[in-house]
Each structure stands twice: as structure tokens, then as C-alpha cells.
Amino acid sequence: MALIVHKYGGTSMGSTDRIKNVAQRVAKWHDAGHQIIVVPSAMSGETNRLIGLAKQIMDQPDPRELDMIASTGEQVSVGLLSMALLAIGKQAVSYAGWQVAIKTDSAFTKARIQSIDDVKVKRDLDAGKIVIITGFQGVDEHNNISTLGRGGSDTSAVAIAAAMQASECLIFTDVDGVYTTDPRVVTEARRLKTITFEEMLELASLGSKVLQTRSVEFAGNYRVPTRVLSSLTDPLLPIDIEANSGTLISFEEDTNMEQAVISGIAFNRDEAKITVLGVPDRPGVAYHILGPVADANIEVDMIIQNQSVDGKTDFTFTVSRGEYHNAMAVLNSTKGEIGATSIIGDAKVSKLSVVGVGMRSHVGVASQMFRTLSEEGINIMMISTSEIKISVLIDEKYMELAVRALHKAFDLENA
Amino acid sequence: MALIVHKYGGTSMGSTDRIKNVAQRVAKWHDAGHQIIVVPSAMSGETNRLIGLAKQIMDQPDPRELDMIASTGEQVSVGLLSMALLAIGKQAVSYAGWQVAIKTDSAFTKARIQSIDDVKVKRDLDAGKIVIITGFQGVDEHNNISTLGRGGSDTSAVAIAAAMQASECLIFTDVDGVYTTDPRVVTEARRLKTITFEEMLELASLGSKVLQTRSVEFAGNYRVPTRVLSSLTDPLLPIDIEANSGTLISFEEDTNMEQAVISGIAFNRDEAKITVLGVPDRPGVAYHILGPVADANIEVDMIIQNQSVDGKTDFTFTVSRGEYHNAMAVLNSTKGEIGATSIIGDAKVSKLSVVGVGMRSHVGVASQMFRTLSEEGINIMMISTSEIKISVLIDEKYMELAVRALHKAFDLENA
């Protein structure tokens, strides 16, 4: 018998029929002798509906009141799922975040979990009940309702698994795991049976939408074995098959038995590049260029400062494509102050990253990546690296070609 | 400066534009120097939508889980109204019932309020904030969310007014007050400026839908001056006009300056009458007849047992028309046990009641009522009386005629 946390996304909870399916699946795991906690999201579309109502009243909704409203979607979900379990003869009880309690800070709409009280939940589990807890939310020290931000139910599930010392957190979603790259771009893309937290963290922050970045951080920090698997299979799929399906995000590097040098290729099409030319190379130049950009709430990703020549340097960075025009406007207005000769940009670029803990022990990953791109005639505009990742910026028109070439070069379809 | 509680129904909260209107009206009262607590209902249709989802999952939804779900409608309302006030420059804060806390018993879906903590609300009011509290709900001793049943927001508003010692509770609704009778039946029906709690209680329990019965009981028990008034007027209607509009439900009999013998005529079309003939007149006969009816969850209203003749008696009672066939089936199945000779019924009857505290000091109300009906050729089937009410059961086809004749006979259009 193990304690297992299940998380179901909004699509899985999208109708009362689908909620009945979720109940079947949960009941199957409970019947197998496990203690089960379920963390469901709001029914698909519900959170957007609620935020839409709020925006009809206030363009910039008050964060505390927005959380009061937005948190109700998950509250409805837990009640419905609890009923669906009761209806098939299971003992079940639902809790809102504040009832557990899940304590957070007071950063409304983007709160962070500080502690989770396990007393009530443990008592219910020991009494044979399936416990259903709202994702996405908690309560601050003054008993104000807080939400964790979009995708926060992933984080809730992992945090609850950590607090309850669950043996595994199963994230049921509408994909059946984490792939070597997007199967829509590379048909040979292969589902990974395991991936390390560090790799998953890089993939999540690089735009792979499978899991919210913060939930991966939580899983890594608290060493919660977390599995991404499909909620679209038959709910009565034999449990020993389901228990080994999807992708396990593991906290032990050696569980990655596949020992590939790299695990996956992530990419982001919607990038834009801006270069500030001929700025005087003196302390504070980066701050003077990027300060006003940050003040305009524009997030900057890759940053490169060239070797200076004759006391002048070039400064290049990327922003998401939707912010390109805003960022150019900000820079043109501060150009004189910065002392730049000119500002140029390119909104048709994409970022491509190879990720893998194998890079630590294998030399030559960068050179193989660069050679492959060179052989395809693809120019690299910017490079940035971390211990387990190499990212390059390229012309967007070569993006798919580059992903396919690298997927083949690193033998990802066969690993 | 006074502390005033406003309550707004689902229609008043039915869209974001209407919620903005409510905010205008509330702000007007706050601008006039009052401290304001607002208790809004869920947006119209929302509670039904939520209960509908629950019923798709369970025919008889689990009460605790149903309250978990149904309570969210009001939570969305308080958040939206708080934002609408913030958007026009007011300080406002919303609370769910558990945050105040409003403590109830654990009778889910029909809980009763036990206590209300005023500390947090008082502090906010003193700081100049408008406080918005969810109607319809509270929390039991184990922190489970409870709801008070349909129309429960009226009760919440009056209970909060009592706990906070508010000087008045204003129930804004889609009618502009309490009338001598239904204006759709008698065009001369007149709005009452005041009505006593006892009269309002009789009218509410007789089926006049203006206020939930329990809220009137609360107002009477805690002596909360409560006013029913329209939310359909211009929200910027001058406050001295609005403050005297509608109908004040007063706890002092002498504030009823109109001194009419009766205050109003209530009626209910959907009645049915059942007579059990020739039952042996011995102790326990009423229980043996009505016990099985109650066990079938059928509510019985008027009850009459005839003088017995030769040790046999007739027993007549009324049920709501929708329960007529069920009740007949129950009785026919227990007929032999009861020892009745036969069971007859009539599903085309209506109940009509005249109500007024003036009855206490005026003799002859009953005889005037009976004479009026007699002059119109209307036969009375059953009679039941209380200290301030006389109810009769008549053929439904005479119902409107009877209401008009009595309205005229008691001079209600001119009082």
C-alpha cells in the first residue's frame, strides 16, 4: 500500500461525464489498496470565464478580489469529483485549500506555498477516504484566499505529495508523457520513460508546456517522484500498465537508464532579437539598456554583450515576439541616454535548445550541435549555455529543419 | 452616521453591468456618511447551474459536497461587487462566510446560523471600507462549508444586521415592497408603507415570495428593522427618497399607523384536498393517517377532523397540488390499516388568507370575510385560523373573484 497523489487537468475535468471517468480511474487505484489524494483543476474554460467577468468590471482586476473569484472553479471541481466517487460507492471528502490548510504568502494571483497541514488529510486517508483537494490555491496568514497563478494545480499536487510524503505524484494530462521533441515537428520523436528533474526544469522553462516550471522545481527540491501520463486512456486500463506509463521525472540521475547524451530538443518559435549598436563600454551599460525594458514589464531571455572595440560594444538580447514592438519603442526613446549609435532588430527568429544531463560527462555536444547546423547551412545568431543545455538562436525559417537534423544527429529516435 | 446592511438578489447581480449599478447605489449610501455592509446573492441562474452540474453526477447530491459547490456562486458575486466598488474609487473588501466567520450548525443545504464574529468587519468599517459578505452560507464547527437553503441570502443579511447591531437592513429586490395582495390579481392593490413582523411572517409562510420566512423570523427575534425596496430604480435616486421607499417591516405594532383591521390578502393556487371517510374515532387516528404521508416526504398544510358520529369520523387535510397523486397513493395503500371506508380528493382548490394584527383588537373579521364570500356565492371547504390570520379553502375557479371581493370589503385600496 502506498500513498499516491493524482492530479487531473481542466480537460480531464471538462464535463460531468469526464469527471465520472476520473472517478473510475481514481477508484481503480484505491481498489488496488493505495491511499489516494486527488488534486483536480477547474473545469476547462471556467477559470477564463471567471477572469473574463472580473475584467468586465476592472481592466486590471484587484488581485485579492480576483483570487476570491478565480479560486471558485477548483472548489466546484472538488465537490463534483467527490460526489462522483460517492456515487460509485467510495468514501470521499473534498477540501478547499483553506480547509486543509495550505498556507501561502500574500502575493495574490502568484502566491507561493509555505506550508501544508497534514493532520486532517492523514486522518481521512487512514479512515479509508479518498481526499480531494483544490489545486491552484491556498490561504495567507490573514485567511485571505490566494491563487498560485496559471497552471498552479500542478504545483499544488506536487507540494501536497511532498507534504504528505507520498510515494508518487501522478500528473494525468492530455499528452501521454514527455517526448524527445514535439512529435508534430519530428514524427520519430520518442516518449521518454524517465527524465531527470534538472532536464525537465530546462524543458519546462524553455516552453515545453507539459508541466508548470514551479511544480518541477518543487518536485526537485522535495524529491517527489512525479509521473506525467495520459488521462485519455480507458479509465479501467490495468493498473500495472498505467503505473508504468508516461514519463517518470526522477530525482536520481542513474535512474535514467537510457544514458543518452541528450534527452530532448526544445524550441520556441516566438522569439525576437534586438541589438543595440555602438554603446560606450562602461559599468552600468547593461542596466541602462535593460532597466527601462524591465520597467515596461517586458521579459528578456538571452543576453549577449560583445567584446568591446575602441571602447564601444554591441549589446544583443531576445524578447518574446509579442513584445518586440514595445521593446523597440522603449529603446528608441532611451537611445540618446544610452549613447547608442543605432538599434536594429529581427522579429523572425526562433530559439532551439538541446537538453541533457549527459552533457556533464560527454564532451563534444556543442561541437556536434554546431556541426550539424553548419552542414544544413543554418547560421547561428546567438548561443547561450548552462550545465545541461545549449540554446541557439536561428532564423525561424530553418527551425523545423534544425530540429529534425539534431534529433537524427543525436540519435534520439533510437536511444 | 448609521450602520446599514444592504442585500441584493440574484436579478440585481445578474450581469456585470447590473453589478456596476449596485456599486453605484452602495457608494451613494456610503457617500452619505453611512457604514455599509453588502450581502449579495449569486448571479441569477448561477446557483441553478451549479446544482444542475451536481445532479448530473448524483441524483440525490451529497449535502456536504453540494454546499461546497453551491456556495461558490456567492463567492464570485462578492469578489465582483468589491471590484466594482474599487473601480469607482471606494475602499472595499469581500469575505466568504467562513472568513467572517459566520458559524452554523452542520445541517448542510439547510443550515442555521449560530453566531457571527464581528471583529474583522467592525475593524474594516471603522477604517472606511465597504464590507461585502457572501449570503446563503457559513461554516460549521469542523470548518465545513454550509448553505442556508434557497433564499438564504435574505437570512444572512438580517442575521448580519442583527450581529452588527445595524440600524436597518435594506433588502433590495425586483419588487418595490409588500402589497395588500398580488397586483396582478387586484389592480387596486396598494403598497404597504409598514407591516409588522408577525404579519410579514404569516404572509411569507403563506406563499408571498417577497422574503424568505426564516429571514423574517430572524428580524423579529432580533428586532432588526428590515425594509423591502426596489433595486430597479435609478441607482442615483436621492437617498432621502430611497430611504423611505418600499415597505418597512417593523417590530413595533404601533408603528403601523395605518391601523387597518387587516393588512393583506395572501393566496396559494396550488392546493389539493384529501378526505379520509369513516375512520374509527380513536386515539392515534391522525398519526396513523398522516404518519405514512410524512414518511413519504409530503408536507401537509391545513388539517381538519370532523365531530365523530357513531364512533366514526372524517379526516381532511391539504397538500400542495404536485404531491396530490403521491399522497392519494400512500393513503390507498394504508386504507385497510386505517379502517377508512373510502378516500376522496379534490386537486382543484385554492387557499386564501386574510392577515392582520388588527384582528386582535377588532371583532367580526371572520364573519365579514364569510359574509363577503357568501354574497359572491363562494362555498368555503375548510377554515383554519391563527391569532392574526384566517385561511379558507375554496374552489380554485373562485379564487380571483374572492381576492377582489375581500380586498374591496376590507377597504384595502384606501386604507
Coordinates of C-alpha atoms in Angstrom, one line a residue, chain A:
Chain A
M1 CA 0.0 0.0 0.0
A2 CA 1.3 3.4 -1.0
L3 CA 0.1 7.0 -0.7
I4 CA -0.3 8.4 -4.2
V5 CA -1.3 11.9 -5.3
H6 CA -3.3 12.2 -8.6
K7 CA -3.6 15.5 -10.5
Y8 CA -6.2 16.0 -13.3
G9 CA -6.1 19.0 -15.6
G10 CA -9.1 21.0 -16.8
T11 CA -9.6 19.0 -19.9
S12 CA -9.9 15.8 -17.9
M13 CA -12.4 17.6 -15.7
G14 CA -14.2 19.2 -18.7
S15 CA -17.7 17.8 -18.3
T16 CA -19.6 15.7 -15.7
D17 CA -19.1 12.6 -17.9
R18 CA -15.4 13.2 -17.9
I19 CA -15.5 13.7 -14.1
K20 CA -17.2 10.3 -13.8
N21 CA -14.3 8.9 -15.8
V22 CA -11.8 10.5 -13.4
A23 CA -13.7 8.9 -10.5
Q24 CA -13.5 5.5 -12.2
R25 CA -9.7 5.8 -12.6
V26 CA -9.2 7.1 -9.0
A27 CA -11.4 4.3 -7.6
K28 CA -9.3 1.7 -9.5
W29 CA -6.2 2.9 -7.8
H30 CA -8.0 2.9 -4.4
D31 CA -9.3 -0.6 -5.0
A32 CA -5.7 -1.7 -5.6
G33 CA -5.1 -0.9 -2.0
H34 CA -3.5 2.6 -2.3
Q35 CA -4.3 5.7 -0.3
I36 CA -5.3 8.4 -2.8
I37 CA -5.3 12.2 -2.7
V38 CA -6.7 13.9 -5.8
V39 CA -6.0 17.4 -6.9
P40 CA -8.2 18.5 -9.8
S41 CA -8.1 21.7 -11.8
A42 CA -11.2 23.8 -12.6
M43 CA -13.4 22.5 -15.5
S44 CA -11.8 23.6 -18.7
G45 CA -12.8 27.2 -19.6
E46 CA -14.1 28.0 -16.2
T47 CA -11.1 30.0 -14.9
N48 CA -11.1 32.0 -18.1
R49 CA -14.8 32.7 -17.7
L50 CA -14.3 33.9 -14.2
I51 CA -11.3 36.1 -15.1
G52 CA -13.4 37.4 -18.0
L53 CA -16.2 38.5 -15.6
A54 CA -13.6 40.3 -13.5
K55 CA -12.1 42.1 -16.4
Q56 CA -15.6 43.4 -17.5
I57 CA -15.6 45.1 -14.1
M58 CA -11.9 46.2 -13.8
D59 CA -9.4 46.4 -16.6
Q60 CA -6.7 45.5 -14.1
P61 CA -8.6 43.4 -11.5
D62 CA -7.7 43.8 -7.9
P63 CA -5.5 40.8 -7.1
R64 CA -7.1 39.9 -3.8
E65 CA -10.6 40.0 -5.2
L66 CA -9.6 38.2 -8.4
D67 CA -8.3 35.3 -6.3
M68 CA -11.6 35.3 -4.4
I69 CA -13.3 34.8 -7.7
A70 CA -10.8 32.6 -9.6
S71 CA -10.5 30.1 -6.8
T72 CA -14.1 29.0 -7.1
G73 CA -13.5 27.0 -10.3
E74 CA -11.5 24.4 -8.4
Q75 CA -13.9 24.4 -5.5
V76 CA -16.7 23.3 -7.8
S77 CA -14.4 20.6 -9.3
V78 CA -13.6 19.0 -5.9
G79 CA -17.2 18.9 -4.9
L80 CA -18.2 17.3 -8.2
L81 CA -15.4 14.7 -8.1
S82 CA -16.2 13.9 -4.5
M83 CA -19.8 13.2 -5.5
A84 CA -18.8 11.1 -8.5
L85 CA -16.8 8.9 -6.1
L86 CA -19.6 8.7 -3.5
A87 CA -21.9 7.8 -6.4
I88 CA -19.9 4.7 -7.2
G89 CA -19.7 3.7 -3.5
K90 CA -16.4 5.2 -2.5
Q91 CA -15.9 7.2 0.7
A92 CA -14.6 10.6 -0.3
V93 CA -14.3 14.1 1.1
S94 CA -13.4 17.4 -0.6
Y95 CA -11.4 20.3 0.8
A96 CA -10.7 23.8 -0.4
G97 CA -7.1 25.0 0.1
W98 CA -8.0 26.9 3.3
Q99 CA -9.7 23.9 4.9
V100 CA -6.6 21.8 4.8
A101 CA -4.9 24.4 5.3
I102 CA -2.5 25.1 2.5
K103 CA -0.7 28.3 3.7
T104 CA 0.8 30.7 1.2
D105 CA 2.3 34.1 1.2
S106 CA 0.1 37.1 0.2
A107 CA 1.3 37.5 -3.4
F108 CA -2.2 37.3 -4.8
T109 CA -2.5 35.7 -8.2
K110 CA 1.0 34.3 -7.9
A111 CA 1.3 33.1 -4.4
R112 CA 3.8 30.6 -3.2
I113 CA 3.0 27.7 -0.9
Q114 CA 4.7 28.0 2.6
S115 CA 3.3 25.0 4.5
I116 CA 0.6 22.3 4.3
D117 CA -1.1 20.9 7.4
D118 CA -1.4 17.1 7.0
V119 CA -3.4 16.3 10.1
K120 CA -6.9 16.3 8.7
V121 CA -5.9 14.7 5.4
K122 CA -4.0 11.9 7.2
R123 CA -7.0 11.2 9.4
D124 CA -9.3 10.9 6.4
L125 CA -6.9 8.7 4.5
D126 CA -6.5 6.4 7.5
A127 CA -10.3 6.2 7.7
G128 CA -10.3 4.8 4.1
K129 CA -11.5 8.0 2.5
I130 CA -10.3 9.4 -0.9
V131 CA -9.3 13.0 -0.2
I132 CA -9.9 15.6 -2.9
I133 CA -8.1 19.0 -2.5
T134 CA -8.5 22.1 -4.7
G135 CA -5.5 22.8 -6.8
F136 CA -4.2 26.3 -7.6
Q137 CA -5.0 27.9 -4.2
G138 CA -4.3 28.4 -0.6
V139 CA -4.8 30.9 2.1
D140 CA -2.5 33.6 3.6
E141 CA -1.8 34.3 7.2
H142 CA -4.8 36.7 7.4
N143 CA -7.2 34.0 5.9
N144 CA -7.3 35.7 2.5
I145 CA -7.7 33.3 -0.4
S146 CA -4.7 33.2 -2.7
T147 CA -4.0 31.6 -6.0
L148 CA -0.8 30.3 -7.4
G149 CA -1.1 31.5 -10.9
R150 CA -2.0 29.7 -14.2
G151 CA -1.0 26.0 -14.1
G152 CA -0.8 26.2 -10.3
S153 CA -2.6 23.0 -9.8
D154 CA 0.5 21.1 -10.9
T155 CA 2.4 22.9 -8.1
S156 CA -0.4 22.1 -5.6
A157 CA -0.3 18.5 -6.4
V158 CA 3.5 18.2 -6.1
A159 CA 3.5 20.3 -2.9
I160 CA 0.8 18.1 -1.4
A161 CA 2.7 15.0 -2.4
A162 CA 5.8 16.4 -0.7
A163 CA 4.0 17.4 2.5
M164 CA 2.2 14.1 2.8
Q165 CA 5.4 12.2 1.8
A166 CA 3.6 10.5 -1.0
S167 CA 5.5 7.8 -2.9
E168 CA 4.5 9.2 -6.2
C169 CA 2.6 12.2 -7.8
L170 CA 0.8 11.2 -11.0
I171 CA 0.0 14.2 -13.3
F172 CA -2.8 13.0 -15.6
T173 CA -2.9 15.2 -18.7
D174 CA -3.9 15.2 -22.3
V175 CA -0.4 14.1 -23.5
D176 CA 1.0 10.7 -22.7
G177 CA 4.4 11.9 -21.5
V178 CA 7.4 13.9 -22.3
Y179 CA 8.9 13.5 -25.7
T180 CA 12.4 13.9 -27.2
T181 CA 10.9 16.8 -29.1
D182 CA 7.5 17.9 -30.4
P183 CA 6.0 15.0 -32.4
R184 CA 4.3 17.4 -34.7
V185 CA 7.7 18.5 -35.9
V186 CA 9.6 15.3 -35.8
T187 CA 7.4 12.2 -36.4
E188 CA 10.1 10.0 -35.0
A189 CA 10.0 11.8 -31.7
R190 CA 10.1 9.3 -28.9
R191 CA 8.4 9.3 -25.5
L192 CA 11.0 9.3 -22.7
K193 CA 10.4 6.7 -19.9
T194 CA 12.3 8.8 -17.5
I195 CA 13.8 12.2 -17.3
T196 CA 15.7 13.9 -14.5
F197 CA 14.3 16.9 -12.7
E198 CA 17.0 19.2 -14.0
E199 CA 16.3 18.2 -17.6
M200 CA 12.6 18.6 -17.0
L201 CA 13.2 22.0 -15.5
E202 CA 15.1 23.2 -18.5
L203 CA 12.4 21.8 -20.9
A204 CA 9.6 23.4 -18.8
S205 CA 11.3 26.8 -18.7
L206 CA 12.1 26.5 -22.4
G207 CA 8.5 26.4 -23.3
S208 CA 7.6 22.8 -23.3
K209 CA 4.1 23.1 -21.9
V210 CA 3.7 19.7 -20.2
L211 CA 4.3 20.9 -16.6
Q212 CA 4.4 24.3 -14.9
T213 CA 8.0 25.2 -14.1
R214 CA 7.3 25.8 -10.5
S215 CA 5.9 22.3 -10.0
V216 CA 9.1 20.8 -11.4
E217 CA 11.2 23.0 -9.0
F218 CA 9.0 21.8 -6.1
A219 CA 9.4 18.1 -7.2
G220 CA 13.2 18.5 -7.4
N221 CA 13.5 20.4 -4.1
Y222 CA 11.4 17.9 -2.2
R223 CA 12.5 14.9 -4.2
V224 CA 8.9 13.9 -5.2
P225 CA 8.9 11.2 -7.9
T226 CA 6.5 12.7 -10.4
R227 CA 5.0 11.0 -13.4
V228 CA 3.3 12.6 -16.4
L229 CA 0.8 10.3 -18.0
S230 CA -2.4 10.3 -20.1
S231 CA -5.9 10.8 -18.8
L232 CA -7.3 9.9 -22.3
T233 CA -6.8 6.1 -21.9
D234 CA -9.6 3.8 -20.8
P235 CA -10.1 4.6 -17.0
L236 CA -10.1 0.8 -16.4
L237 CA -6.7 0.2 -18.0
P238 CA -5.0 -2.4 -15.9
I239 CA -3.2 -0.6 -13.0
D240 CA 0.2 -2.3 -13.5
I241 CA 0.3 -0.9 -17.1
E242 CA -0.9 2.5 -16.1
A243 CA 1.6 2.7 -13.2
N244 CA 4.5 2.3 -15.7
S245 CA 3.1 4.5 -18.5
G246 CA 4.0 8.1 -19.3
T247 CA 7.3 9.7 -18.2
L248 CA 8.7 9.5 -14.7
I249 CA 10.5 12.6 -13.6
S250 CA 13.1 11.2 -11.3
F251 CA 15.5 12.7 -8.8
E252 CA 18.2 10.1 -9.3
E253 CA 20.4 10.6 -12.3
D254 CA 21.2 7.0 -12.6
T255 CA 17.6 6.0 -13.0
N256 CA 17.9 7.5 -16.4
M257 CA 19.0 4.1 -17.7
E258 CA 18.9 5.2 -21.3
Q259 CA 22.1 7.1 -20.8
A260 CA 21.6 9.2 -23.9
V261 CA 23.9 12.2 -24.1
I262 CA 20.9 14.5 -24.6
S263 CA 17.3 13.8 -23.6
G264 CA 15.4 16.2 -25.7
I265 CA 15.2 19.2 -28.0
A266 CA 13.0 22.1 -27.1
F267 CA 12.2 25.1 -29.2
N268 CA 10.3 28.3 -29.2
R269 CA 9.2 29.9 -32.4
D270 CA 8.0 33.3 -31.0
E271 CA 11.3 35.0 -30.4
A272 CA 12.6 38.4 -31.5
K273 CA 16.2 39.7 -31.3
I274 CA 17.2 43.3 -30.6
T275 CA 20.8 44.7 -31.0
V276 CA 21.9 48.0 -29.6
L277 CA 25.0 49.1 -31.6
G278 CA 27.9 51.2 -30.6
V279 CA 27.3 51.8 -26.9
P280 CA 30.1 53.0 -24.7
D281 CA 31.5 50.0 -22.8
R282 CA 31.4 51.3 -19.2
P283 CA 30.0 49.9 -16.0
G284 CA 26.2 50.0 -15.9
V285 CA 25.6 49.8 -19.6
A286 CA 23.6 46.6 -19.3
Y287 CA 21.5 48.2 -16.6
H288 CA 20.9 51.4 -18.6
I289 CA 19.8 49.4 -21.6
L290 CA 17.6 46.7 -19.9
G291 CA 16.3 48.7 -16.9
P292 CA 13.7 50.6 -18.9
V293 CA 12.8 47.4 -20.8
A294 CA 12.1 45.7 -17.4
D295 CA 10.2 48.7 -16.2
A296 CA 7.9 48.2 -19.2
N297 CA 7.2 44.7 -17.9
I298 CA 9.0 43.1 -20.9
E299 CA 10.8 39.9 -20.1
V300 CA 14.2 39.4 -21.6
D301 CA 15.6 36.0 -22.3
M302 CA 19.0 35.5 -23.9
I303 CA 21.6 38.3 -23.4
I304 CA 24.9 38.8 -25.1
Q305 CA 27.5 41.6 -24.9
N306 CA 30.2 41.6 -27.5
Q307 CA 33.9 42.1 -26.9
S308 CA 34.4 45.9 -26.9
V309 CA 36.4 47.5 -29.7
D310 CA 37.7 51.1 -29.2
G311 CA 35.6 51.5 -26.0
K312 CA 32.4 50.7 -27.9
T313 CA 30.4 47.5 -27.7
D314 CA 27.2 45.9 -29.1
F315 CA 24.6 44.5 -26.9
T316 CA 22.0 41.9 -28.1
F317 CA 19.1 40.3 -26.3
T318 CA 15.9 38.4 -27.1
V319 CA 12.3 39.1 -26.1
S320 CA 9.1 37.2 -27.0
R321 CA 7.8 38.2 -30.4
G322 CA 4.7 39.8 -29.0
E323 CA 6.8 42.3 -27.1
Y324 CA 9.1 43.2 -30.0
H325 CA 7.4 46.5 -31.0
N326 CA 7.1 47.6 -27.4
A327 CA 10.7 46.8 -26.7
M328 CA 11.9 48.7 -29.8
A329 CA 9.8 51.7 -28.8
V330 CA 11.3 51.7 -25.3
L331 CA 14.9 51.5 -26.6
N332 CA 14.4 54.2 -29.3
S333 CA 13.2 56.6 -26.6
T334 CA 16.2 55.9 -24.4
K335 CA 18.7 55.6 -27.2
G336 CA 20.2 59.1 -26.7
E337 CA 20.7 58.5 -23.0
I338 CA 22.4 55.2 -23.6
G339 CA 24.7 56.7 -26.2
A340 CA 24.0 54.0 -28.8
T341 CA 24.7 54.7 -32.5
S342 CA 21.7 52.7 -33.6
I343 CA 19.2 50.0 -32.7
I344 CA 18.4 47.1 -35.0
G345 CA 16.1 44.1 -34.6
D346 CA 14.8 40.9 -36.1
A347 CA 11.4 39.5 -35.2
K348 CA 11.7 36.4 -37.3
V349 CA 14.0 34.2 -35.2
S350 CA 13.5 31.1 -33.1
K351 CA 15.3 29.5 -30.2
L352 CA 16.3 25.9 -30.2
S353 CA 17.8 24.0 -27.2
V354 CA 19.3 20.6 -26.7
V355 CA 19.0 19.4 -23.1
G356 CA 20.6 16.5 -21.3
V357 CA 22.4 15.7 -18.1
G358 CA 24.6 13.5 -20.3
M359 CA 26.4 16.7 -21.3
R360 CA 28.1 16.7 -17.9
S361 CA 30.1 13.6 -18.8
H362 CA 30.2 13.8 -22.5
V363 CA 32.4 16.3 -24.3
G364 CA 31.7 17.5 -27.8
V365 CA 27.9 18.0 -27.6
A366 CA 28.3 21.7 -28.5
S367 CA 30.6 20.9 -31.4
Q368 CA 28.3 18.2 -32.7
M369 CA 25.3 20.5 -32.5
F370 CA 27.2 23.3 -34.3
R371 CA 28.5 20.9 -37.0
T372 CA 25.0 19.6 -37.7
L373 CA 23.6 23.0 -38.1
S374 CA 26.5 24.1 -40.3
E375 CA 26.0 21.0 -42.5
E376 CA 22.4 22.2 -43.1
G377 CA 23.6 25.7 -43.9
I378 CA 22.0 27.2 -40.8
N379 CA 23.6 30.3 -39.3
I380 CA 23.7 30.6 -35.5
M381 CA 22.9 34.1 -34.3
M382 CA 23.3 33.7 -30.6
I383 CA 24.4 31.0 -28.2
S384 CA 23.8 30.5 -24.5
T385 CA 24.6 27.5 -22.4
S386 CA 24.0 26.1 -19.0
E387 CA 25.5 22.9 -17.5
I388 CA 22.9 20.7 -19.1
K389 CA 21.6 22.8 -22.0
I390 CA 22.8 24.6 -25.1
S391 CA 20.5 27.1 -26.8
V392 CA 20.9 28.7 -30.1
L393 CA 19.0 31.5 -31.9
I394 CA 18.4 30.9 -35.6
D395 CA 16.3 32.2 -38.5
E396 CA 12.8 30.9 -37.9
K397 CA 12.5 29.5 -41.4
Y398 CA 15.2 26.9 -40.6
M399 CA 13.7 25.9 -37.2
E400 CA 11.9 22.7 -38.2
L401 CA 14.8 21.6 -40.4
A402 CA 17.2 22.2 -37.5
V403 CA 15.1 20.2 -35.0
R404 CA 14.9 17.3 -37.4
A405 CA 18.6 17.3 -38.2
L406 CA 19.6 17.5 -34.5
H407 CA 17.1 14.8 -33.5
K408 CA 18.7 12.5 -36.0
A409 CA 22.3 13.6 -35.2
F410 CA 21.9 12.8 -31.5
D411 CA 20.1 9.5 -32.4
L412 CA 17.1 10.4 -30.3
E413 CA 14.7 8.2 -32.2
N414 CA 16.6 5.1 -31.2
A415 CA 18.0 5.9 -27.8

